[in-house]
Coordinates of N, CA and C in Angstrom, one line a residue:
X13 N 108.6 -83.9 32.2 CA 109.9 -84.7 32.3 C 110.7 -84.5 31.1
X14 N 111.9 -84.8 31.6 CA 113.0 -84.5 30.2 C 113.9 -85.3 29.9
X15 N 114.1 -85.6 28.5 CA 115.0 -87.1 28.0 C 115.8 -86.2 27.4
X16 N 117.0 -87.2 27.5 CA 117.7 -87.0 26.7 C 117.9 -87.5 25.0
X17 N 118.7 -87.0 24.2 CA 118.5 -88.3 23.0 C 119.9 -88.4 22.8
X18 N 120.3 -89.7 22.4 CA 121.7 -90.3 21.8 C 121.5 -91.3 20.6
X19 N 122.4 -91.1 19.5 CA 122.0 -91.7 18.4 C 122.3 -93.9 18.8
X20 N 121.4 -94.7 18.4 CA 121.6 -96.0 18.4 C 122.9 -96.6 17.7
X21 N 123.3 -96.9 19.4 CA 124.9 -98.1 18.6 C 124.6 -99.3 17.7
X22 N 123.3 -99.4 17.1 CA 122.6 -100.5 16.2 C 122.1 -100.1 14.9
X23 N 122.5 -98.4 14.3 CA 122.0 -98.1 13.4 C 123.0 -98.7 12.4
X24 N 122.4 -99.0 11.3 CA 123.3 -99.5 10.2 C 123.0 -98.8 9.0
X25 N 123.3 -99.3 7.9 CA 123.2 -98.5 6.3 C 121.4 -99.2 5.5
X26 N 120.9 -98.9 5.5 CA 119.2 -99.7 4.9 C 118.4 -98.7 4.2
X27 N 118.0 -98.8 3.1 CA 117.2 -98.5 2.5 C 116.1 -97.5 3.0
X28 N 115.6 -95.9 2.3 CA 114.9 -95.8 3.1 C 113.3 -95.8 3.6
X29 N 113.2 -96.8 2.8 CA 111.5 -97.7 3.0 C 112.1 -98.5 4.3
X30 N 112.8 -99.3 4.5 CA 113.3 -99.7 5.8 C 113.6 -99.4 7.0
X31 N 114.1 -98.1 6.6 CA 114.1 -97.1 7.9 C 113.4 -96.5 8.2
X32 N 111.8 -96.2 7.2 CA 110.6 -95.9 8.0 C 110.1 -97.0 8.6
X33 N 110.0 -98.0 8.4 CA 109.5 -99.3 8.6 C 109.8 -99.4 10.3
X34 N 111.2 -99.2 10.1 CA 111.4 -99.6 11.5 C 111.2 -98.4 12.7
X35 N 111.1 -97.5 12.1 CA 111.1 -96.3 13.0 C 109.5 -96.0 13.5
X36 N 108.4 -96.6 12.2 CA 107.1 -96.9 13.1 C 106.9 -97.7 13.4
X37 N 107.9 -98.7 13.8 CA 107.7 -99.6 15.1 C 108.8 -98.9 16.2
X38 N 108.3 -97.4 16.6 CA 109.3 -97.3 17.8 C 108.9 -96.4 18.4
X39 N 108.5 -96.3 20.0 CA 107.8 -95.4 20.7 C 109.1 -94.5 20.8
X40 N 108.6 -93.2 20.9 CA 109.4 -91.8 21.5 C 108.9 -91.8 23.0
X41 N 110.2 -91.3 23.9 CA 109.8 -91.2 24.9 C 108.5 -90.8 25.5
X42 N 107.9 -89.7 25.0 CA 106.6 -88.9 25.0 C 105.5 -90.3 25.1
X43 N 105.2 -90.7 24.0 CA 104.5 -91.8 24.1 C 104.7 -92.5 24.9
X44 N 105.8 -93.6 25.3 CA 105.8 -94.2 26.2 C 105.7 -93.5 27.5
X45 N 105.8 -92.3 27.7 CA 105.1 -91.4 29.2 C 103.8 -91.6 29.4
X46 N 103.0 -91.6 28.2 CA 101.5 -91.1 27.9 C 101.0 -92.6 28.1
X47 N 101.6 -94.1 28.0 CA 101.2 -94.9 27.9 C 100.7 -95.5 29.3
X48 N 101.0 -94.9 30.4 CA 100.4 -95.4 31.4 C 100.6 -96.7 32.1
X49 N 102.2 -96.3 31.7 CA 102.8 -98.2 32.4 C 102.5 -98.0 33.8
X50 N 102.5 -99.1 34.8 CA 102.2 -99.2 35.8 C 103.6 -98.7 37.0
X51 N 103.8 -98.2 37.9 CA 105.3 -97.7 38.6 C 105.6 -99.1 39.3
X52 N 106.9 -99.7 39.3 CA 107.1 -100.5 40.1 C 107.0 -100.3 41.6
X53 N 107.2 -101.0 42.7 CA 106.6 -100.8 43.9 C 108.2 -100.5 44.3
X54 N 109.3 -101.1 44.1 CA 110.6 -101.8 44.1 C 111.2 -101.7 43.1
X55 N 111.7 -100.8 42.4 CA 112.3 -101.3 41.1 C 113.7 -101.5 41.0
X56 N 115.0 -101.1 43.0 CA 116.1 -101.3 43.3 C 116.0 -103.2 43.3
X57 N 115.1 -103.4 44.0 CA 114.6 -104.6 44.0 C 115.0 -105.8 42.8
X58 N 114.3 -105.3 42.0 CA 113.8 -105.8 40.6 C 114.9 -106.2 40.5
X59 N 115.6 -104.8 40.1 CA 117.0 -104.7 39.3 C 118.0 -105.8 39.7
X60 N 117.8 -105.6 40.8 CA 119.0 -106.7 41.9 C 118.9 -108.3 41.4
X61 N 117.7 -108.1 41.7 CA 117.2 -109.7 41.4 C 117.5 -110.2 40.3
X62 N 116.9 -109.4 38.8 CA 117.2 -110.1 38.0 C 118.8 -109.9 37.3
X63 N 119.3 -108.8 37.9 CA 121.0 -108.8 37.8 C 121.4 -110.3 38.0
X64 N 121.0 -110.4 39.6 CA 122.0 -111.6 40.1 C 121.6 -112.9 39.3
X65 N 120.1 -113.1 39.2 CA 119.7 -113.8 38.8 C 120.5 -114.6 37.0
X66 N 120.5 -113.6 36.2 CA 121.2 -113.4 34.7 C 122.2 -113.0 34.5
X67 N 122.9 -112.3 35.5 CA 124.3 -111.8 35.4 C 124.3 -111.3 33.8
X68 N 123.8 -109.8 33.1 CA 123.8 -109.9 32.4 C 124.6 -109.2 31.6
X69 N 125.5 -109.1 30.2 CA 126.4 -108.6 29.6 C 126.0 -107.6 28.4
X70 N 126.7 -106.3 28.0 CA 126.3 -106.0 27.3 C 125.5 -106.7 25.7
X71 N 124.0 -105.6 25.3 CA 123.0 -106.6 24.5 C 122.5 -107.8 25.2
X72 N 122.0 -107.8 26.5 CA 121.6 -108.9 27.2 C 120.2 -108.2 27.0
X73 N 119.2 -108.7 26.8 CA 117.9 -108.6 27.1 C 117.2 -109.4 28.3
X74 N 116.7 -109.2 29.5 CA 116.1 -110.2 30.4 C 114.5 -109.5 30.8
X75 N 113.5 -110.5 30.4 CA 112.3 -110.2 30.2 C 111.8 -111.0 31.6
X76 N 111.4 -110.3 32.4 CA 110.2 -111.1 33.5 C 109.5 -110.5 33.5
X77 N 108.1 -111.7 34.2 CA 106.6 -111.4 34.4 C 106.7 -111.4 36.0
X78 N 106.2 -110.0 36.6 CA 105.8 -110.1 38.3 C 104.2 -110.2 38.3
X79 N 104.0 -110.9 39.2 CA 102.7 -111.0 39.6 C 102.2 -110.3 39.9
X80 N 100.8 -109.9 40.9 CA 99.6 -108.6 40.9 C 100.4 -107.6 42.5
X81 N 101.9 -108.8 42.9 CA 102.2 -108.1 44.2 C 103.4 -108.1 44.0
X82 N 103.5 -107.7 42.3 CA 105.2 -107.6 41.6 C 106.1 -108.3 42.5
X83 N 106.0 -109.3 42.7 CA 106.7 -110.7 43.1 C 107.0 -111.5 42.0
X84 N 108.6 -111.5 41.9 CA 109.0 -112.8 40.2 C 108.5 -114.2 39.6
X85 N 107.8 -113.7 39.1 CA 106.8 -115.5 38.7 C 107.4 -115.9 37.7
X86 N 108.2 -115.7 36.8 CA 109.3 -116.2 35.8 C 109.9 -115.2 35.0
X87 N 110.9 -115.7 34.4 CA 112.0 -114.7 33.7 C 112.6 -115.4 32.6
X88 N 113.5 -114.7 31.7 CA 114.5 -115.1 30.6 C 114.9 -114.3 30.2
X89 N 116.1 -114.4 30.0 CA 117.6 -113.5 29.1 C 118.1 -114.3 27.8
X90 N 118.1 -113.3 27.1 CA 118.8 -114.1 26.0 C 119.5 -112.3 25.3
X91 N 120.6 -113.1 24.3 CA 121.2 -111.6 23.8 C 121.0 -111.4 22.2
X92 N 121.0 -110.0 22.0 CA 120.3 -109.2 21.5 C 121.1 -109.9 19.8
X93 N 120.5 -110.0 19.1 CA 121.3 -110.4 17.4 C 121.7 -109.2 17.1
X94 N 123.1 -109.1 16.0 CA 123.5 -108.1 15.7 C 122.6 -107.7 14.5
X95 N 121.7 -107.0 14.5 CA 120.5 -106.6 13.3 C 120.3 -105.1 14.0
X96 N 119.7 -104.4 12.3 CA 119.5 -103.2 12.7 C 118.1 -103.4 13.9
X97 N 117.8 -101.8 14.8 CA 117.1 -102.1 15.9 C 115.9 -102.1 15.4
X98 N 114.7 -103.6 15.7 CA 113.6 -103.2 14.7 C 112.3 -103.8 16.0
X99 N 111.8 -102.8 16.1 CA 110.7 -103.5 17.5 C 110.1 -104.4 17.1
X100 N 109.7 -104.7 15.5 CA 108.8 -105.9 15.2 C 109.7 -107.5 15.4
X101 N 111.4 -107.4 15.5 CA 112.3 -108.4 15.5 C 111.9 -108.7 17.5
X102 N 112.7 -107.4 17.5 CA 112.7 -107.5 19.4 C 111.2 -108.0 20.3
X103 N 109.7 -107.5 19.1 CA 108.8 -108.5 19.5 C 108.9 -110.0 19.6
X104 N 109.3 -110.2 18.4 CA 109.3 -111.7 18.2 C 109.9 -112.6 19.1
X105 N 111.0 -111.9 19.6 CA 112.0 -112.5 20.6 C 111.7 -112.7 22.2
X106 N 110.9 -111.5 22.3 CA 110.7 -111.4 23.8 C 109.3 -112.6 23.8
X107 N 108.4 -112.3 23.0 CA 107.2 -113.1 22.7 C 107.8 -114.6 22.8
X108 N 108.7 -115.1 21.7 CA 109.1 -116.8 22.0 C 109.7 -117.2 23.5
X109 N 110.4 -116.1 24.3 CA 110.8 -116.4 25.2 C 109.8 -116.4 26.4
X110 N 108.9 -115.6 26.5 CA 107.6 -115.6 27.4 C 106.7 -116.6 27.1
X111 N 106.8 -117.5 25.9 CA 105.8 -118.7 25.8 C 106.5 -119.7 26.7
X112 N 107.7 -119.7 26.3 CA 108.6 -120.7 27.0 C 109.0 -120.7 28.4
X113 N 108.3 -119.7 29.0 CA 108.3 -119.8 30.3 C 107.4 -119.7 31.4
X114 N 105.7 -119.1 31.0 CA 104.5 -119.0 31.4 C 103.9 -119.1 30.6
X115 N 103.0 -119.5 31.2 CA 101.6 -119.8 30.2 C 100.6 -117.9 29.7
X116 N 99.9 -118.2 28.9 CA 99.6 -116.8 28.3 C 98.3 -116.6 29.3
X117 N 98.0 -115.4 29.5 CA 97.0 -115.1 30.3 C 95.4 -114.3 29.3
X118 N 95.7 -114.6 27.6 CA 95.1 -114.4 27.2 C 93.4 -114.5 27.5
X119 N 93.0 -115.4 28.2 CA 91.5 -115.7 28.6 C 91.1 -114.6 29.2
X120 N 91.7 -114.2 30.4 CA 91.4 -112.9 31.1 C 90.7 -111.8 30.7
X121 N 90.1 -111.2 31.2 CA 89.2 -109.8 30.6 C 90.6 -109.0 30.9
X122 N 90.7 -108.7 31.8 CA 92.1 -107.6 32.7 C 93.7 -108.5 32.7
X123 N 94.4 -108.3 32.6 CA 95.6 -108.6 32.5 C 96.2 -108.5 34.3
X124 N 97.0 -109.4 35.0 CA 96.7 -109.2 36.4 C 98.4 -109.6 36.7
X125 N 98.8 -109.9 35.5 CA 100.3 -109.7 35.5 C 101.2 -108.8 34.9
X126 N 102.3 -108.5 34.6 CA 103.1 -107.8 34.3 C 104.7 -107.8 34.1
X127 N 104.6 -107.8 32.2 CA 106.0 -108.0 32.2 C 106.6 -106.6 32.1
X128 N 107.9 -106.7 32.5 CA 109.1 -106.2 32.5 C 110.4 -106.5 31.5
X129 N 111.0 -105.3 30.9 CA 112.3 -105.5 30.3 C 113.5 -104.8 30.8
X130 N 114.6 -105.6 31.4 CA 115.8 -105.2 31.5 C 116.5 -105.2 30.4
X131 N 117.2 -104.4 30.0 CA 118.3 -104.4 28.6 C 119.6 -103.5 29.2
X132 N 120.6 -104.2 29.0 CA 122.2 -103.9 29.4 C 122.7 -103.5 28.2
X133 N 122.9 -102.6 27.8 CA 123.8 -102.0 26.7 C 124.7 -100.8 27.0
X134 N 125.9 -100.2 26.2 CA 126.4 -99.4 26.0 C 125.8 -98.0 25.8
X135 N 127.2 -96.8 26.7 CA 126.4 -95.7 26.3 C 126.0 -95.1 27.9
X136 N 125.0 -94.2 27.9 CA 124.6 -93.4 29.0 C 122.8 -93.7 29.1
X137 N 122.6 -93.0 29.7 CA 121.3 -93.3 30.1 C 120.4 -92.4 29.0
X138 N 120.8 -91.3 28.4 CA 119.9 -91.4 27.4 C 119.4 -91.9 26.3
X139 N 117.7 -91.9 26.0 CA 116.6 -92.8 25.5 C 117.3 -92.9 24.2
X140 N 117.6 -94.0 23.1 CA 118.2 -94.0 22.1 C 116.6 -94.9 21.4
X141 N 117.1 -94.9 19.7 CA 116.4 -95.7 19.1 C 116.1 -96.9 19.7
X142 N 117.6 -97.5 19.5 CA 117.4 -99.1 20.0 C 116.3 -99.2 21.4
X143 N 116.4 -98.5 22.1 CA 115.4 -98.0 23.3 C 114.1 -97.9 22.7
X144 N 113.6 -97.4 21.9 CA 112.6 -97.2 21.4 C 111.6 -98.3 20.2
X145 N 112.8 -99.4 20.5 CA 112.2 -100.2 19.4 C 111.9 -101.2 20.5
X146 N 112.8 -101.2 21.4 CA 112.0 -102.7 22.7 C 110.8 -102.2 23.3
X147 N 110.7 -100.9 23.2 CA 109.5 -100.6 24.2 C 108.5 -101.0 23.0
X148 N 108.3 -100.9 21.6 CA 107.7 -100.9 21.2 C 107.3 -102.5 21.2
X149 N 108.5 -103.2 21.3 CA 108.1 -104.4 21.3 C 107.9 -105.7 22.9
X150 N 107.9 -104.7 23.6 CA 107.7 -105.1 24.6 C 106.3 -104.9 24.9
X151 N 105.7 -104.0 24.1 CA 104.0 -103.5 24.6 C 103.8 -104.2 23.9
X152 N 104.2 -104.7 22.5 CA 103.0 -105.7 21.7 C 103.3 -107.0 22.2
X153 N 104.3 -107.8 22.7 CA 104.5 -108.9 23.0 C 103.3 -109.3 24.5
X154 N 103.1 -107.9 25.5 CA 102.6 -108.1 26.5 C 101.1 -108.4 25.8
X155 N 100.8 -107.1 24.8 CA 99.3 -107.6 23.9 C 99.0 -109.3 23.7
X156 N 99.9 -109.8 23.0 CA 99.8 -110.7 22.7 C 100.0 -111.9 23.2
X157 N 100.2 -111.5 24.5 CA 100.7 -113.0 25.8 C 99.8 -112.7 26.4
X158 N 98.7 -111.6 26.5 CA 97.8 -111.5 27.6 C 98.4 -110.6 29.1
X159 N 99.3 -110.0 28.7 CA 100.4 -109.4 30.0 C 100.1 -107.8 30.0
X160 N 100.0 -107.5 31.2 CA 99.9 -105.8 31.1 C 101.9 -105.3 31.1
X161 N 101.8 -104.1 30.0 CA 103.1 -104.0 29.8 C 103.7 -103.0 31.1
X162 N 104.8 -103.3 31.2 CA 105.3 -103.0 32.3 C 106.5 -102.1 32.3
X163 N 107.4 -101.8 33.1 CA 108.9 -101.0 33.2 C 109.9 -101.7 32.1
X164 N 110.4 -100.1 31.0 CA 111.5 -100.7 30.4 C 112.4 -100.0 30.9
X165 N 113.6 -101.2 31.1 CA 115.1 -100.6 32.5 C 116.2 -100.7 31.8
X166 N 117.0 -99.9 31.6 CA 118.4 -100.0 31.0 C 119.2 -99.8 32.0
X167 N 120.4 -100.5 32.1 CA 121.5 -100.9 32.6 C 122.7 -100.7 31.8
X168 N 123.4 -99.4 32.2 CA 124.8 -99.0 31.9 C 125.7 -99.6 32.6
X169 N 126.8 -98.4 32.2 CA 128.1 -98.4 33.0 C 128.3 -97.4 34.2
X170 N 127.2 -96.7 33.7 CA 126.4 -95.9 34.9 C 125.5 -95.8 35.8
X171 N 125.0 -97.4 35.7 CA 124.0 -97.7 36.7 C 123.2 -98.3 36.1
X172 N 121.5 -98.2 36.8 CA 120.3 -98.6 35.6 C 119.3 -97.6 35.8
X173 N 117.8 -97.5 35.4 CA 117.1 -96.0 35.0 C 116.3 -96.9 34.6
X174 N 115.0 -96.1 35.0 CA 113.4 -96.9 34.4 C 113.1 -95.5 33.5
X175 N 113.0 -96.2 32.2 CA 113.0 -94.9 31.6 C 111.4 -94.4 31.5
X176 N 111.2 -93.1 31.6 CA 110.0 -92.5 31.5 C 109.7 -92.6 33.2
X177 N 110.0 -92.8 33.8 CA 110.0 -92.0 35.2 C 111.0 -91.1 35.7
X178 N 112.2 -91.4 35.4 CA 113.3 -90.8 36.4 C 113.9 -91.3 37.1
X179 N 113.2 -92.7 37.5 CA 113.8 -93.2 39.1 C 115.4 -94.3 38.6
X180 N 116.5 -94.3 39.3 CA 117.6 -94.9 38.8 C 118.5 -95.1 40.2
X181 N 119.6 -95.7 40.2 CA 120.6 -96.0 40.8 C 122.0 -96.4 40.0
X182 N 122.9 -96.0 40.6 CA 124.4 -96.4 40.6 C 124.6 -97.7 40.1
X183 N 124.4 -98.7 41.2 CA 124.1 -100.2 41.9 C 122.9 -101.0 41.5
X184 N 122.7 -102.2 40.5 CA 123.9 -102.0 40.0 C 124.4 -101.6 38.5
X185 N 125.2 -101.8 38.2 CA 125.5 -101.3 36.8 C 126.0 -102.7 35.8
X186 N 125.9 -101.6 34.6 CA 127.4 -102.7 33.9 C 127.9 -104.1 34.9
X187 N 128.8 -102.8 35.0 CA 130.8 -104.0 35.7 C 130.3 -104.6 37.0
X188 N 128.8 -104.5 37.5 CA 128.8 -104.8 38.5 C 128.9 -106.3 38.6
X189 N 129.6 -107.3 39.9 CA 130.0 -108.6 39.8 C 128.6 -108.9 41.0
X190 N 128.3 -109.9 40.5 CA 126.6 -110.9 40.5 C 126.5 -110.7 42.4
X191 N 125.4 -110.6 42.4 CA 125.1 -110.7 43.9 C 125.0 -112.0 44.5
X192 N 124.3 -112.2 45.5 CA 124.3 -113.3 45.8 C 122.8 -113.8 46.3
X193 N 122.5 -114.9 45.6 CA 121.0 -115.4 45.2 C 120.8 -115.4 47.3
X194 N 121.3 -115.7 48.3 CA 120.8 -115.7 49.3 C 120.6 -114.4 50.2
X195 N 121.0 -113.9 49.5 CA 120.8 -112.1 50.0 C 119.3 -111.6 50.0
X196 N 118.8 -112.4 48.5 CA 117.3 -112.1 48.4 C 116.3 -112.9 49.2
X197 N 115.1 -112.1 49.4 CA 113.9 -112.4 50.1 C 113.5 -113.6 50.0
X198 N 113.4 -114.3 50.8 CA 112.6 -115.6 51.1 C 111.8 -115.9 50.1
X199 N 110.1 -114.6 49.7 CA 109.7 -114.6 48.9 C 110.4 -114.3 47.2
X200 N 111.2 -114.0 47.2 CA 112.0 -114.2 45.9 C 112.9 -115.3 45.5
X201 N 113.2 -116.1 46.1 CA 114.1 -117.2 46.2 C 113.4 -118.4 45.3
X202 N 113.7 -118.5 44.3 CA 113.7 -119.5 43.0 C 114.0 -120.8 43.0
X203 N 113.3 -122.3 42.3 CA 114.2 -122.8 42.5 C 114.9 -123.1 41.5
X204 N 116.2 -123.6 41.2 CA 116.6 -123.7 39.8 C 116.0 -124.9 38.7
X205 N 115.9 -123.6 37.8 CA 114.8 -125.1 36.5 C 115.9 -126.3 36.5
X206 N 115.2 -127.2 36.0 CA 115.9 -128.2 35.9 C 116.1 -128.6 33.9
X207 N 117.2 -129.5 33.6 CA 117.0 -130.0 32.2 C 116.4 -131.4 31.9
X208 N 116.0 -132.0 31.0 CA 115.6 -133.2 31.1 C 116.1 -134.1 31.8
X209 N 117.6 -134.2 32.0 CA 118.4 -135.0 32.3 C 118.7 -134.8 34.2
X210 N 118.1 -133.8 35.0 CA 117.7 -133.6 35.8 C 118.7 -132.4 36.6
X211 N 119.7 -132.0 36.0 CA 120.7 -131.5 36.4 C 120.0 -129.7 36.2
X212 N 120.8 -128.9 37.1 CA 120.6 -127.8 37.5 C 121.0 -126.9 36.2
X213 N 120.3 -126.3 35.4 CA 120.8 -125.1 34.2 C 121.5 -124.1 35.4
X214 N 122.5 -123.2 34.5 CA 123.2 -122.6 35.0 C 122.3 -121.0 35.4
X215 N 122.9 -120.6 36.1 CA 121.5 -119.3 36.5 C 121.6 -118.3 35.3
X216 N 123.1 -118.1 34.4 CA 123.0 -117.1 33.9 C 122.2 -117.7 32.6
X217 N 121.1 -118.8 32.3 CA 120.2 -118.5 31.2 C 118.9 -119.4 32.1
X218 N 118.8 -118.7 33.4 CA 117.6 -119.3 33.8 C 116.3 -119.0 33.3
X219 N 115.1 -120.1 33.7 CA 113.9 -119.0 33.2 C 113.3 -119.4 34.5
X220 N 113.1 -119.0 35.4 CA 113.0 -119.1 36.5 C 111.2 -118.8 36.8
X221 N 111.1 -120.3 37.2 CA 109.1 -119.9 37.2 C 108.7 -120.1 38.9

């Protein structure tokens, strides 16, 4: 298989003890080939769902966990800080957000869930640094929640792409305007979390369990 490379819209000016720092926190495509993520069953699917679900904007990160029949057992989006791209930060982030919305499956001998990262940013579908630092930080946050790590999916203006397979579509992209939560499957149909106060959060910062 063959990547492309494009330099990261997140590089900035740092020191170069910092810039090694952050670059061994960051898988190359190769590696993440070799790592033996699991293939989604559905990943037009996925995409849809958690599009509609987060409606998300460029720098949107949205992290869900599928169950053992990649069915959505919870999710969260939040956007990306303007900081150079460092997988040990984008750990931290994805990690606080996956506490806050399942419980960790650490007890388990085998991991029998699976998270996923969608990330909307600028640019084309070739693998960039900033790419290389969520994967990195997406496999340690799954380490450390007890989760087997799963599909990292970028979403252009060109569509979206599971990188390290190949498999992608047009639909949706970027500019695409939100679907509609009743379109999806019975079995995917969420209900909306609620806030203390009992009132409906808005979908685009659901965490949908």
């Amino acid at each position: 298989m063959t990547f492309g490379f494009a330099s990261s819209a997140a590089t900035s000016i740092s020191t170069p003890a910092d810039s090694a720092s952050r670059l061994a926190r960051m898988l190359e495509p190769a590696e993440w080939a070799a790592a033996g993520i699991p293939l989604l069953r559905n990943p037009r699917e996925v995409v849809s769902g958690l599009h509609t679900r987060h409606r998300p904007t460029p720098t949107t990160a949205v992290v869900a966990v599928l169950d053992h029949e990649d069915r959505l057992a919870a999710s969260a989006s939040f956007t990306r800080r303007a900081v150079p791209a460092d997988g040990w930060e984008f750990r931290n982030a994805l990690l606080a957000h996956l506490r806050r919305v399942i419980p960790h499956d650490l007890r388990r001998r085998t991991p029998v869930r699976t998270a996923v990262l969608l990330y909307c940013r600028d640019g084309d579908e070739r693998w960039t640094e900033e790419d290389g630092a969520w994967m990195w930080g997406l496999r340690d946050a799954c380490t450390l929640h007890g989760l087997r790590c799963g599909a990292y999916i970028t979403l252009t203006r060109g569509g979206w792409q599971v990188l390290g397979e190949g498999r992608g579509g047009r639909r949706p992209h970027l500019a695409s305007p939100p679907g509609d939560l009743a379109d999806a499957s019975a079995d995917e149909i969420l209900p909306a979390p609620r806030t203390a106060s009992g009132a409906a959060e808005p979908l685009r910062r659901t965490a949908a369990r």
